[in-house]
Short mmCIF file of C-alpha atoms and ligand atoms in Angstrom, two decimals:
data_model
loop_
_atom_site.label_atom_id
_atom_site.label_comp_id
_atom_site.label_asym_id
_atom_site.label_seq_id
_atom_site.Cartn_x
_atom_site.Cartn_y
_atom_site.Cartn_z
CA UNK A 1 -22.16 -1.89 4.70
CA UNK A 2 -18.57 -2.65 3.75
CA UNK A 3 -16.08 -2.37 6.60
CA UNK A 4 -12.90 -2.99 4.66
CA UNK A 5 -11.27 -1.00 1.87
CA UNK A 6 -8.26 -1.78 -0.24
CA UNK A 7 -5.85 0.52 -2.09
CA UNK A 8 -4.27 -1.10 -5.15
CA UNK A 9 -0.77 -0.11 -6.21
CA UNK A 10 1.14 -0.19 -9.52
CA UNK A 11 0.43 -3.26 -11.60
CA UNK A 12 -1.86 -4.74 -8.95
CA UNK A 13 -5.11 -3.72 -10.64
CA UNK A 14 -5.93 -7.39 -11.38
CA UNK A 15 -7.12 -7.72 -7.79
CA UNK A 16 -10.06 -5.57 -8.82
CA UNK A 17 -11.16 -8.42 -11.14
CA UNK A 18 -11.90 -10.58 -8.08
CA UNK A 19 -14.66 -8.23 -7.00
CA UNK A 20 -18.13 -9.60 -7.81
CA UNK A 21 -21.21 -7.49 -8.57
CA UNK A 22 -18.81 -4.60 -8.97
CA UNK A 23 -19.94 -1.01 -9.25
CA UNK A 24 -17.15 1.06 -10.81
CA UNK A 25 -16.86 4.81 -10.52
CA UNK A 26 -13.93 6.64 -12.18
CA UNK A 27 -12.21 9.10 -9.82
CA UNK A 28 -12.99 11.81 -12.38
CA UNK A 29 -16.71 11.48 -11.55
CA UNK A 30 -16.17 11.98 -7.83
CA UNK A 31 -15.67 15.54 -6.73
CA UNK A 32 -12.36 16.07 -4.99
CA UNK A 33 -10.96 12.69 -5.98
CA UNK A 34 -7.59 12.89 -7.72
CA UNK A 35 -7.90 12.73 -11.50
CA UNK A 36 -5.15 11.52 -13.80
CA UNK A 37 -2.38 9.25 -12.66
CA UNK A 38 0.56 7.12 -13.53
CA UNK A 39 0.59 4.40 -16.17
CA UNK A 40 -0.31 1.18 -14.41
CA UNK A 41 -2.84 2.98 -12.18
CA UNK A 42 -6.46 2.94 -13.30
CA UNK A 43 -8.07 5.49 -10.99
CA UNK A 44 -11.50 4.20 -10.05
CA UNK A 45 -13.50 3.21 -7.02
CA UNK A 46 -14.76 -0.36 -7.21
CA UNK A 47 -17.44 -1.49 -4.74
CA UNK A 48 -18.72 -5.04 -4.52
CA UNK A 49 -17.84 -8.21 -2.71
CA UNK A 50 -15.10 -10.82 -2.57
CA UNK A 51 -16.64 -14.06 -1.30
CA UNK A 52 -19.13 -13.03 1.40
CA UNK A 53 -17.28 -9.87 2.26
CA UNK A 54 -18.32 -6.47 1.02
CA UNK A 55 -15.40 -4.32 0.00
CA UNK A 56 -14.49 -0.96 -1.49
CA UNK A 57 -11.38 -0.74 -3.64
CA UNK A 58 -9.46 2.36 -4.52
CA UNK A 59 -7.85 1.16 -7.73
CA UNK A 60 -5.07 3.63 -8.42
CA UNK A 61 -3.53 6.22 -6.16
CA UNK A 62 -1.93 9.62 -6.50
CA UNK A 63 1.68 9.78 -5.37
CA UNK A 64 3.51 12.63 -3.72
CA UNK A 65 5.83 12.83 -6.72
CA UNK A 66 3.00 13.65 -9.13
CA UNK A 67 2.20 17.13 -7.80
CA UNK A 68 4.31 17.50 -4.67
CA UNK A 69 1.19 16.96 -2.53
CA UNK A 70 1.67 14.40 0.23
CA UNK A 71 -2.01 14.77 1.17
CA UNK A 72 -3.32 13.91 -2.33
CA UNK A 73 -5.17 10.85 -0.97
CA UNK A 74 -6.66 12.62 2.04
CA UNK A 75 -10.15 13.13 0.65
CA UNK A 76 -10.59 9.55 -0.64
CA UNK A 77 -9.36 8.12 2.67
CA UNK A 78 -11.59 10.42 4.71
CA UNK A 79 -14.53 9.45 2.47
CA UNK A 80 -13.88 5.80 3.32
CA UNK A 81 -14.01 6.60 7.04
CA UNK A 82 -17.19 8.64 6.49
CA UNK A 83 -19.04 5.75 4.82
CA UNK A 84 -18.21 3.44 7.72
CA UNK A 85 -15.02 1.70 6.60
CA UNK A 86 -13.13 0.48 9.66
CA UNK A 87 -10.02 -1.06 8.15
CA UNK A 88 -7.80 -0.23 5.22
CA UNK A 89 -5.48 -2.62 3.42
CA UNK A 90 -2.80 -0.85 1.36
CA UNK A 91 -0.73 -2.46 -1.37
CA UNK A 92 2.26 -1.31 -3.36
CA UNK A 93 5.16 -2.41 -5.52
CA UNK A 94 8.56 -2.04 -3.94
CA UNK A 95 12.25 -2.68 -4.35
CA UNK A 96 13.84 -5.26 -2.06
CA UNK A 97 16.74 -4.40 0.22
CA UNK A 98 17.26 -8.03 1.20
CA UNK A 99 18.99 -10.72 -0.81
CA UNK A 100 16.62 -13.31 0.69
CA UNK A 101 13.56 -11.44 -0.62
CA UNK A 102 13.73 -11.64 -4.44
CA UNK A 103 11.36 -10.15 -7.03
CA UNK A 104 7.96 -11.85 -6.85
CA UNK A 105 8.03 -11.95 -3.03
CA UNK A 106 5.21 -10.59 -0.90
CA UNK A 107 6.13 -8.57 2.21
CA UNK A 108 3.86 -7.69 5.11
CA UNK A 109 4.79 -4.13 6.11
CA UNK A 110 5.23 -4.18 9.88
CA UNK A 111 6.67 -0.68 10.20
CA UNK A 112 7.96 2.15 8.03
CA UNK A 113 10.61 4.84 7.72
CA UNK A 114 9.43 8.17 6.33
CA UNK A 115 12.59 9.11 4.43
CA UNK A 116 10.85 11.68 2.23
CA UNK A 117 10.66 14.19 5.07
CA UNK A 118 7.14 15.00 3.87
CA UNK A 119 3.98 14.54 5.88
CA UNK A 120 0.37 14.71 4.67
CA UNK A 121 -0.71 16.38 7.93
CA UNK A 122 1.49 19.46 7.50
CA UNK A 123 -0.93 22.41 7.62
CA UNK A 124 -3.55 20.54 9.67
CA UNK A 125 -4.22 22.80 12.63
CA UNK A 126 -6.05 20.63 15.16
CA UNK A 127 -4.15 18.73 17.84
CA UNK A 128 -5.38 15.58 16.14
CA UNK A 129 -2.39 16.08 13.80
CA UNK A 130 -0.11 14.52 16.43
CA UNK A 131 -0.96 11.01 15.33
CA UNK A 132 0.72 8.21 17.27
CA UNK A 133 2.59 5.85 14.97
CA UNK A 134 3.82 3.28 17.50
CA UNK A 135 1.10 0.85 16.44
CA UNK A 136 0.45 2.19 12.95
CA UNK A 137 0.11 -1.32 11.54
CA UNK A 138 -2.73 -3.16 13.26
CA UNK A 139 -1.57 -6.16 15.31
CA UNK A 140 -4.77 -8.15 14.71
CA UNK A 141 -4.68 -7.62 10.96
CA UNK A 142 -1.01 -8.64 10.84
CA UNK A 143 -1.84 -11.79 12.83
CA UNK A 144 -4.61 -12.59 10.40
CA UNK A 145 -2.25 -12.09 7.42
CA UNK A 146 0.33 -14.48 8.95
CA UNK A 147 -2.30 -17.10 9.79
CA UNK A 148 -3.85 -16.98 6.33
CA UNK A 149 -0.47 -17.03 4.55
CA UNK A 150 0.44 -20.18 6.47
CA UNK A 151 -2.88 -21.86 5.72
CA UNK A 152 -2.67 -20.99 2.01
CA UNK A 153 1.01 -21.96 1.70
CA UNK A 154 2.01 -18.42 0.69
CA UNK A 155 5.51 -17.33 1.74
CA UNK A 156 5.09 -14.03 3.56
CA UNK A 157 8.14 -11.88 4.31
CA UNK A 158 7.93 -9.11 6.87
CA UNK A 159 9.76 -5.85 7.20
CA UNK A 160 10.02 -2.08 7.27
CA UNK A 161 9.07 -0.08 4.18
CA UNK A 162 11.14 3.01 3.53
CA UNK A 163 9.42 5.86 1.68
CA UNK A 164 11.51 7.75 -0.86
CA UNK A 165 9.74 10.58 -2.68
CA UNK A 166 10.63 9.42 -6.22
CA UNK A 167 9.93 9.67 -9.07
CA UNK A 168 13.57 8.94 -9.90
CA UNK A 169 14.69 5.62 -8.47
CA UNK A 170 17.28 5.49 -5.70
CA UNK A 171 21.01 5.49 -6.30
CA UNK A 172 23.16 2.55 -5.21
CA UNK A 173 24.55 4.72 -2.38
CA UNK A 174 21.01 5.49 -1.19
CA UNK A 175 20.18 1.80 -1.24
CA UNK A 176 23.31 0.99 0.83
CA UNK A 177 22.19 3.67 3.28
CA UNK A 178 18.61 2.37 3.38
CA UNK A 179 19.85 -1.11 4.24
CA UNK A 180 22.01 0.26 7.06
CA UNK A 181 19.16 2.37 8.41
CA UNK A 182 16.89 -0.64 8.85
CA UNK A 183 14.74 -0.67 5.73
CA UNK A 184 13.70 -3.97 4.16
CA UNK A 185 11.97 -2.53 1.08
CA UNK A 186 11.89 0.86 -0.67
CA UNK A 187 9.03 2.54 -2.48
CA UNK A 188 7.35 5.80 -3.44
CA UNK A 189 3.89 5.50 -1.85
CA UNK A 190 1.78 4.14 1.01
CA UNK A 191 3.43 5.92 3.97
CA UNK A 192 1.37 9.12 3.58
CA UNK A 193 -1.77 6.99 3.22
CA UNK A 194 -0.95 5.10 6.42
CA UNK A 195 -0.59 8.43 8.24
CA UNK A 196 -3.87 9.72 6.78
CA UNK A 197 -5.69 6.48 7.58
CA UNK A 198 -4.51 6.53 11.20
CA UNK A 199 -5.56 10.20 11.34
CA UNK A 200 -9.01 9.12 10.12
CA UNK A 201 -9.13 6.39 12.80
CA UNK A 202 -8.86 3.41 10.44
CA UNK A 203 -7.01 0.19 11.28
CA UNK A 204 -4.25 -0.40 8.73
CA UNK A 205 -2.45 -3.32 7.16
CA UNK A 206 -0.08 -2.95 4.21
CA UNK A 207 1.72 -5.27 1.80
CA UNK A 208 4.49 -4.84 -0.75
CA UNK A 209 4.93 -6.91 -3.87
CA UNK A 210 8.64 -6.98 -4.60
CA UNK A 211 9.32 -6.17 -8.24
CA UNK A 212 13.12 -5.73 -8.18
CA UNK A 213 16.20 -5.59 -6.01
CA UNK A 214 17.21 -2.08 -4.91
CA UNK A 215 19.50 -0.07 -7.18
CA UNK A 216 23.05 -1.42 -7.30
CA UNK A 217 22.20 -4.76 -5.71
CA UNK A 218 22.36 -6.53 -9.09
CA UNK A 219 23.94 -4.02 -11.48
CA UNK A 220 20.71 -3.83 -13.56
CA UNK A 221 19.11 -0.45 -14.29
CA UNK A 222 15.61 -0.04 -12.80
CA UNK A 223 12.53 0.97 -14.77
CA UNK A 224 8.80 1.48 -14.34
CA UNK A 225 8.26 -1.07 -17.12
CA UNK A 226 9.96 -3.65 -14.93
CA UNK A 227 7.70 -2.68 -12.01
CA UNK A 228 4.59 -3.11 -14.17
CA UNK A 229 5.82 -6.39 -15.62
CA UNK A 230 6.81 -7.95 -12.28
CA UNK A 231 3.99 -6.68 -10.05
CA UNK A 232 1.31 -9.10 -11.32
CA UNK A 233 3.61 -12.07 -10.51
CA UNK A 234 3.63 -11.46 -6.75
CA UNK A 235 0.27 -9.71 -7.12
CA UNK A 236 -1.51 -12.96 -7.85
CA UNK A 237 -0.35 -14.42 -4.52
CA UNK A 238 -1.10 -11.22 -2.67
CA UNK A 239 -4.60 -11.29 -4.16
CA UNK A 240 -5.18 -14.79 -2.82
CA UNK A 241 -3.84 -13.79 0.56
CA UNK A 242 -6.07 -10.72 0.85
CA UNK A 243 -9.13 -12.64 -0.38
CA UNK A 244 -8.49 -15.28 2.30
CA UNK A 245 -7.99 -12.59 4.95
CA UNK A 246 -11.38 -11.16 4.06
CA UNK A 247 -13.04 -14.58 4.31
CA UNK A 248 -11.51 -15.07 7.74
CA UNK A 249 -13.46 -12.09 8.97
CA UNK A 250 -16.70 -13.14 7.31
CA UNK A 251 -16.50 -16.92 6.80
N1 HPA B 1 12.43 1.91 -5.58
C1 HPA B 1 11.37 2.70 -5.36
N2 HPA B 1 10.13 2.37 -5.69
C2 HPA B 1 9.94 1.19 -6.29
C3 HPA B 1 11.00 0.32 -6.56
C4 HPA B 1 12.32 0.70 -6.19
O1 HPA B 1 13.31 -0.02 -6.39
N3 HPA B 1 10.46 -0.77 -7.17
C5 HPA B 1 9.12 -0.55 -7.26
N4 HPA B 1 8.81 0.63 -6.72
#
């Protein structure tokens, strides 16, 4: 049985092509899975293997900004836990807050700031809702990512991902604030999924592909087209890194 699952973000769907003997199931055919989505997000479960390692991919996610539901990915993530998945690797596209981390970079998310004020566990009544987030990102998985990046010659940045609700991009003033508050990258996803995955008892690692500098850092206007165009550039390297991480577990 597969032990690892992967969530693919905007423009990173090409990673799904690496899966061999793939079985593909559109979300629409799975009861309770989120239908519809954003351009650049396919919306299907892909099960198969990369190298020797069995894997389940969630290709496409639902964002908080689509329907105002921070828990939109709860059922898919709980399904993963139910079928025996132990670790979840999340990916996204993000804006950089650091001059030394240009578009095309790959960043290991080592921590996050939930700037949206939303939480996918609002309304959950059991005491399990008080999920500890001190070690939200799994130390062993981060070590493995660093080791593999070094071995593969892939530059791997590290930093804190700051979740803005979107869908509008940030203003230059918000980006100046985000930099002062300790963010290294900004984006509109992933944080609720990390919370849900920890709630479900999964170990988590997460990566950003940097598609642009934050608003106002260059003077250029931001766009989703730019995100989709740039994501595959860093996405290719992130794909190699994740594939190598998987082989490390099952050489
Ligand atoms: N801000 C928020 N989300 C993003 C960005 C950004 O600059 N780039 C890609 N996703």
